[in-house]
Coordinates of C-alpha atoms in Angstrom, one line a residue:
X1 CA 0.0 0.0 0.0
X2 CA 1.3 3.4 -0.8
X3 CA 1.5 4.6 2.8
X4 CA 1.8 1.3 4.5
X5 CA 4.0 -0.9 2.3
X6 CA 7.0 -1.0 4.6
X7 CA 7.4 -1.6 8.2
X8 CA 8.5 1.3 10.5
X9 CA 11.8 -0.5 11.2
X10 CA 12.7 -0.5 7.6
X11 CA 13.2 -4.3 7.7
X12 CA 11.5 -6.3 5.0
X13 CA 9.6 -9.4 6.2
X14 CA 10.7 -12.6 4.6
X15 CA 7.0 -13.6 4.2
X16 CA 5.4 -10.5 2.8
X17 CA 8.5 -8.7 1.5
X18 CA 7.6 -5.5 3.5
X19 CA 4.1 -5.2 2.0
X20 CA 2.5 -6.1 5.4
X21 CA -0.1 -8.3 3.6
X22 CA 0.0 -11.7 1.9
X23 CA -2.0 -13.0 -1.1
X24 CA -2.8 -16.7 -1.2
X25 CA -5.1 -19.2 -2.8
X26 CA -8.0 -20.6 -0.8
X27 CA -9.9 -23.1 -2.8
X28 CA -10.9 -21.5 -6.1
X29 CA -10.5 -17.9 -5.0
X30 CA -7.6 -15.5 -4.3
X31 CA -7.6 -14.1 -0.8
X32 CA -5.5 -11.6 1.2
X33 CA -4.6 -11.5 4.9
X34 CA -2.5 -9.2 7.1
X35 CA 0.9 -10.7 7.5
X36 CA 1.9 -11.9 11.0
X37 CA 4.6 -9.3 11.1
X38 CA 2.0 -6.5 11.1
X39 CA -0.8 -8.0 13.3
X40 CA 0.4 -6.0 16.3
X41 CA 0.5 -2.2 15.7
X42 CA 3.1 -0.1 17.5
X43 CA 1.5 3.1 16.1
X44 CA -1.9 2.9 17.9
X45 CA -1.2 0.1 20.3
X46 CA -4.3 -1.7 19.0
X47 CA -6.7 1.1 19.3
X48 CA -7.2 1.4 15.6
X49 CA -7.1 5.2 15.5
X50 CA -4.6 8.0 16.1
X51 CA -4.6 11.7 16.8
X52 CA -3.1 13.7 14.0
X53 CA -2.1 17.4 14.1
X54 CA -3.4 19.6 11.4
X55 CA -3.1 23.3 10.5
X56 CA -5.9 25.5 9.1
X57 CA -7.0 29.1 8.9
X58 CA -10.4 29.6 10.6
X59 CA -10.3 33.4 10.4
X60 CA -8.0 36.0 8.9
X61 CA -7.7 37.7 12.3
X62 CA -6.4 34.6 14.1
X63 CA -4.3 33.3 11.2
X64 CA -3.2 29.7 11.0
X65 CA -4.1 27.5 13.9
X66 CA -3.1 24.0 14.9
X67 CA -5.7 21.4 15.9
X68 CA -5.9 17.7 16.4
X69 CA -8.2 15.3 14.6
X70 CA -8.9 11.6 15.1
X71 CA -8.0 9.4 12.1
X72 CA -8.0 5.7 11.3
X73 CA -4.6 4.2 12.0
X74 CA -2.5 2.7 9.3
X75 CA -3.4 -0.8 10.6
X76 CA -7.1 0.0 10.3
X77 CA -6.7 1.1 6.7
X78 CA -4.7 -2.1 6.0
X79 CA -7.4 -4.3 7.4
X80 CA -10.1 -2.5 5.3
X81 CA -8.1 -2.9 2.1
X82 CA -7.5 -6.6 2.8
X83 CA -11.3 -7.0 3.3
X84 CA -11.9 -5.1 0.0
X85 CA -9.6 -7.5 -1.8
X86 CA -11.4 -10.5 -0.4
X87 CA -14.6 -9.2 -2.0
X88 CA -13.1 -8.9 -5.5
X89 CA -13.6 -12.5 -6.5
X90 CA -10.3 -13.1 -8.3
X91 CA -9.7 -16.8 -9.3
X92 CA -7.3 -18.6 -7.0
X93 CA -5.1 -19.6 -9.9
X94 CA -4.0 -15.9 -10.2
X95 CA -3.6 -15.2 -6.5
X96 CA 0.1 -14.5 -6.9
X97 CA -0.1 -12.6 -10.2
X98 CA 1.9 -9.3 -10.3
X99 CA 3.4 -7.1 -12.9
X100 CA 6.8 -8.3 -11.8
X101 CA 6.2 -12.0 -12.5
X102 CA 4.4 -11.5 -15.8
X103 CA 6.6 -13.0 -18.6
X104 CA 6.3 -11.4 -22.0
X105 CA 7.2 -13.5 -25.1
X106 CA 6.8 -10.7 -27.7
X107 CA 6.6 -6.9 -28.0
X108 CA 2.7 -6.9 -27.9
X109 CA 2.7 -8.7 -24.6
X110 CA 5.2 -6.3 -23.2
X111 CA 3.0 -3.4 -24.4
X112 CA 0.0 -5.1 -22.8
X113 CA 1.9 -5.2 -19.5
X114 CA 2.9 -1.6 -19.9
X115 CA -0.7 -0.5 -20.6
X116 CA -2.1 -2.4 -17.6
X117 CA 0.7 -1.2 -15.3
X118 CA 0.5 2.5 -16.4
X119 CA -3.3 2.4 -15.8
X120 CA -2.9 0.9 -12.3
X121 CA -0.2 3.3 -11.2
X122 CA -1.9 6.4 -12.7
X123 CA -5.4 5.6 -11.4
X124 CA -6.7 8.0 -8.7
X125 CA -9.4 6.9 -6.3
X126 CA -12.7 8.2 -7.5
X127 CA -12.3 7.2 -11.2
X128 CA -9.7 9.7 -12.6
X129 CA -6.2 9.4 -13.9
X130 CA -3.2 11.3 -12.6
X131 CA -4.1 14.4 -14.8
X132 CA -7.6 14.6 -13.4
X133 CA -9.4 13.2 -16.5
X134 CA -11.7 10.2 -16.5
X135 CA -9.8 6.9 -16.1
X136 CA -10.1 5.0 -19.4
X137 CA -10.0 1.2 -19.0
X138 CA -8.3 -1.3 -21.2
X139 CA -9.3 -4.4 -23.1
X140 CA -6.8 -7.2 -23.7
X141 CA -7.4 -9.6 -26.7
X142 CA -5.4 -12.7 -27.5
X143 CA -5.3 -16.5 -27.6
X144 CA -5.8 -18.6 -24.5
X145 CA -2.9 -18.8 -22.1
X146 CA -1.3 -15.5 -23.0
X147 CA -1.6 -13.9 -19.6
X148 CA -4.6 -11.7 -20.0
X149 CA -6.2 -12.7 -16.7
X150 CA -2.8 -12.4 -15.1
X151 CA -2.6 -8.7 -16.0
X152 CA -6.1 -8.0 -14.9
X153 CA -5.5 -9.7 -11.6
X154 CA -2.2 -7.7 -11.1
X155 CA -4.1 -4.5 -11.9
X156 CA -7.0 -5.2 -9.5
X157 CA -4.6 -6.2 -6.7
X158 CA -2.8 -2.9 -7.0
X159 CA -6.0 -0.8 -7.2
X160 CA -7.5 -2.4 -4.1
X161 CA -4.5 -2.9 -1.9
X162 CA -2.4 0.2 -2.9
X163 CA -5.1 2.7 -3.8
X164 CA -7.9 1.4 -1.6
X165 CA -10.8 1.2 -4.1
X166 CA -13.7 -1.2 -4.4
X167 CA -13.4 -3.5 -7.4
X168 CA -14.9 -6.7 -8.7
X169 CA -13.9 -9.5 -11.1
X170 CA -16.4 -11.6 -13.1
X171 CA -16.0 -14.2 -15.7
X172 CA -18.9 -13.6 -18.1
X173 CA -20.2 -17.1 -18.6
X174 CA -20.2 -17.6 -14.8
X175 CA -22.2 -14.4 -14.4
X176 CA -24.8 -15.7 -16.8
X177 CA -25.0 -18.9 -14.8
X178 CA -25.3 -17.0 -11.5
X179 CA -28.2 -15.0 -12.9
X180 CA -30.0 -18.1 -14.1
X181 CA -29.7 -19.7 -10.7
X182 CA -30.9 -16.4 -9.2
X183 CA -34.1 -16.7 -11.4
X184 CA -34.8 -20.1 -9.7
X185 CA -34.4 -18.4 -6.3
X186 CA -36.8 -15.6 -7.2
X187 CA -34.2 -13.0 -7.8
X188 CA -34.2 -10.6 -10.8
X189 CA -31.2 -10.1 -13.0
X190 CA -31.0 -6.5 -11.9
X191 CA -30.4 -7.6 -8.3
X192 CA -27.2 -9.4 -9.4
X193 CA -26.1 -6.8 -12.0
X194 CA -26.7 -3.9 -9.6
X195 CA -23.6 -4.3 -7.5
X196 CA -21.4 -4.9 -10.6
X197 CA -22.8 -1.7 -12.1
X198 CA -21.9 0.4 -9.1
X199 CA -18.5 -0.8 -8.2
X200 CA -15.7 1.7 -9.0
X201 CA -13.7 -0.7 -11.2
X202 CA -15.1 -3.9 -12.8
X203 CA -13.0 -6.5 -14.7
X204 CA -15.0 -8.6 -17.1
X205 CA -13.1 -11.7 -18.3
X206 CA -13.9 -13.9 -21.4
X207 CA -15.9 -11.2 -23.1
X208 CA -17.7 -12.6 -26.1
X209 CA -17.9 -16.2 -24.6
X210 CA -21.3 -17.9 -24.6
X211 CA -24.0 -18.9 -27.0
X212 CA -25.0 -15.4 -27.9
X213 CA -28.6 -16.0 -26.8
X214 CA -31.0 -13.0 -26.3
X215 CA -30.7 -13.5 -22.5
X216 CA -26.9 -13.3 -22.7
X217 CA -26.9 -10.3 -25.0
X218 CA -29.5 -8.4 -23.0
X219 CA -27.5 -9.0 -19.8
X220 CA -24.2 -7.9 -21.2
X221 CA -25.8 -4.9 -22.9
X222 CA -27.5 -3.8 -19.6
X223 CA -24.3 -4.2 -17.5
X224 CA -22.1 -2.3 -20.0
X225 CA -24.7 0.4 -20.6
X226 CA -25.1 1.1 -16.9
X227 CA -21.3 1.5 -16.4
X228 CA -21.0 3.5 -19.6
X229 CA -23.8 5.9 -18.6
X230 CA -22.3 6.3 -15.1
X231 CA -18.8 6.9 -16.4
X232 CA -17.3 4.0 -14.5
X233 CA -14.1 2.3 -15.4
X234 CA -14.2 -1.2 -16.8
X235 CA -11.5 -3.6 -17.8
X236 CA -12.0 -6.5 -20.3
X237 CA -10.2 -9.6 -21.6
X238 CA -11.3 -11.6 -24.6
X239 CA -10.1 -14.4 -26.9
X240 CA -11.7 -12.6 -29.9
X241 CA -10.1 -10.2 -32.3
X242 CA -10.5 -6.4 -31.7
X243 CA -10.2 -5.7 -35.4
X244 CA -13.1 -3.7 -36.8
X245 CA -13.4 -5.8 -39.9
X246 CA -12.8 -9.4 -40.8
X247 CA -9.5 -10.1 -42.5
X248 CA -9.1 -12.7 -45.3
X249 CA -7.7 -15.9 -43.9
X250 CA -4.6 -17.3 -45.7
X251 CA -4.8 -21.0 -46.3
X252 CA -1.4 -22.8 -46.4
X253 CA -0.6 -24.5 -49.7
X254 CA 0.3 -27.7 -48.0
X255 CA -0.4 -29.2 -44.6
X256 CA 1.9 -27.9 -41.9
X257 CA 1.6 -31.0 -39.8
X258 CA -1.0 -32.8 -37.7
X259 CA -4.0 -30.6 -36.6
X260 CA -6.3 -31.7 -33.9
X261 CA -10.0 -31.0 -33.7
X262 CA -9.3 -28.5 -31.0
X263 CA -6.8 -26.7 -33.3
X264 CA -9.5 -26.4 -35.9
X265 CA -11.9 -25.0 -33.3
X266 CA -9.3 -22.4 -32.2
X267 CA -8.6 -21.4 -35.7
X268 CA -12.3 -20.8 -36.4
X269 CA -12.7 -18.9 -33.1
X270 CA -9.6 -16.7 -33.9
X271 CA -11.3 -15.8 -37.2
X272 CA -14.2 -14.3 -35.3
X273 CA -14.4 -10.7 -34.3
X274 CA -15.4 -9.4 -30.9
X275 CA -17.5 -6.9 -32.8
X276 CA -19.6 -9.7 -34.2
X277 CA -19.8 -11.5 -30.9
X278 CA -21.1 -8.5 -28.8
X279 CA -22.9 -6.4 -31.5
X280 CA -22.3 -2.9 -32.8
X281 CA -23.8 -1.1 -29.8
X282 CA -21.5 -2.7 -27.2
X283 CA -18.5 -2.6 -29.5
X284 CA -18.9 1.2 -30.1
X285 CA -19.0 1.8 -26.4
X286 CA -15.9 -0.3 -25.8
X287 CA -14.1 1.9 -28.3
X288 CA -14.8 4.9 -26.1
X289 CA -14.3 3.2 -22.7
X290 CA -11.1 1.3 -23.3
X291 CA -7.6 1.3 -24.7
X292 CA -7.3 -1.7 -27.1
X293 CA -4.4 -4.1 -26.9
X294 CA -4.3 -7.1 -29.2
X295 CA -1.8 -10.0 -28.8
X296 CA -0.8 -11.8 -32.0
X297 CA -2.5 -15.1 -32.8
X298 CA 0.9 -16.9 -32.6
X299 CA 1.6 -15.7 -29.1
X300 CA 2.7 -18.8 -27.1
X301 CA 0.3 -20.4 -24.6
X302 CA 2.1 -19.8 -21.3
X303 CA 0.5 -22.8 -19.6
X304 CA 1.4 -25.2 -22.4
X305 CA 5.0 -23.8 -22.6
X306 CA 5.4 -24.2 -18.8
X307 CA 4.1 -27.7 -18.9
X308 CA 6.3 -28.7 -21.8
X309 CA 9.4 -27.3 -20.0
X310 CA 8.5 -28.9 -16.7
X311 CA 7.3 -32.3 -18.0
X312 CA 9.8 -35.2 -17.6
X313 CA 11.2 -36.9 -20.7
X314 CA 9.4 -40.2 -21.3
X315 CA 11.4 -43.1 -22.7
X316 CA 10.3 -46.2 -24.6
X317 CA 11.6 -49.7 -23.6
X318 CA 15.1 -50.3 -24.7
X319 CA 16.3 -46.7 -24.1
X320 CA 14.6 -45.3 -27.3
X321 CA 12.7 -42.1 -26.9
X322 CA 9.0 -42.6 -27.6
X323 CA 7.8 -40.6 -30.6
X324 CA 5.0 -38.3 -29.8
X325 CA 2.9 -35.9 -31.9

């Protein structure tokens, strides 16, 4: 946190690295907790508040006067921000995601990291950037496994724990499922969308995913329209291209090797445009709400690359390496 990231002694804790809080995975969600090194507060002795001296001019005749005011202690603000983070709803798999441990394989990924990090560090509580203008969000497009959710998680962690804002994360198909379950419990879609509409920063993952049914399109349109009309900042990630028009696909003159059914599905999906998936109305608003960042279709899948590097070499009987496709 900007004003509470290091201990008063100047010594960095081996567990939290001086941040005073720890992020960890609990089940399928990312959670935060106050580090053991900061559970006891030497500033307020556990009271949770401190007296701070201020100076102000109450009258021209008296001039500047000093006065004391009661303010929340640094430890109270820390606990509040930890509680805010635990309401974000980030997936547990990205609990340790940060800008520092994001690995870029190409220039576009490096630019994506730069856009997300610049947004996070320039964001001012209340929805403005460092210059006082409205904070424009970003949308990351690229193939699966290219770190889009990682960058969104790193951004939200910074905004909540360092800046102290309320934020939420939602994967769009899970939102649709939550609303459908709500219908069975007698809830309206508006009751579920309402909190997502009002939160200061919302991150929507897997934009464009789904069957494209009238229910899904109406839900997405209502959520984005509410945030757009209120001038709220929204972040997006999608597997679909941000290009305004479909490009002609080049067909190789000869087979380039074995292609699985999944490869064929991915190729078909990559040919689709987000504009076609969400419709003109939503796409137009995205153009105004966000900075567009598109990762190339040949960007390596980080998860597959990591698995291939970590997987042990398998050998066939007789010492011969088994041939695999």
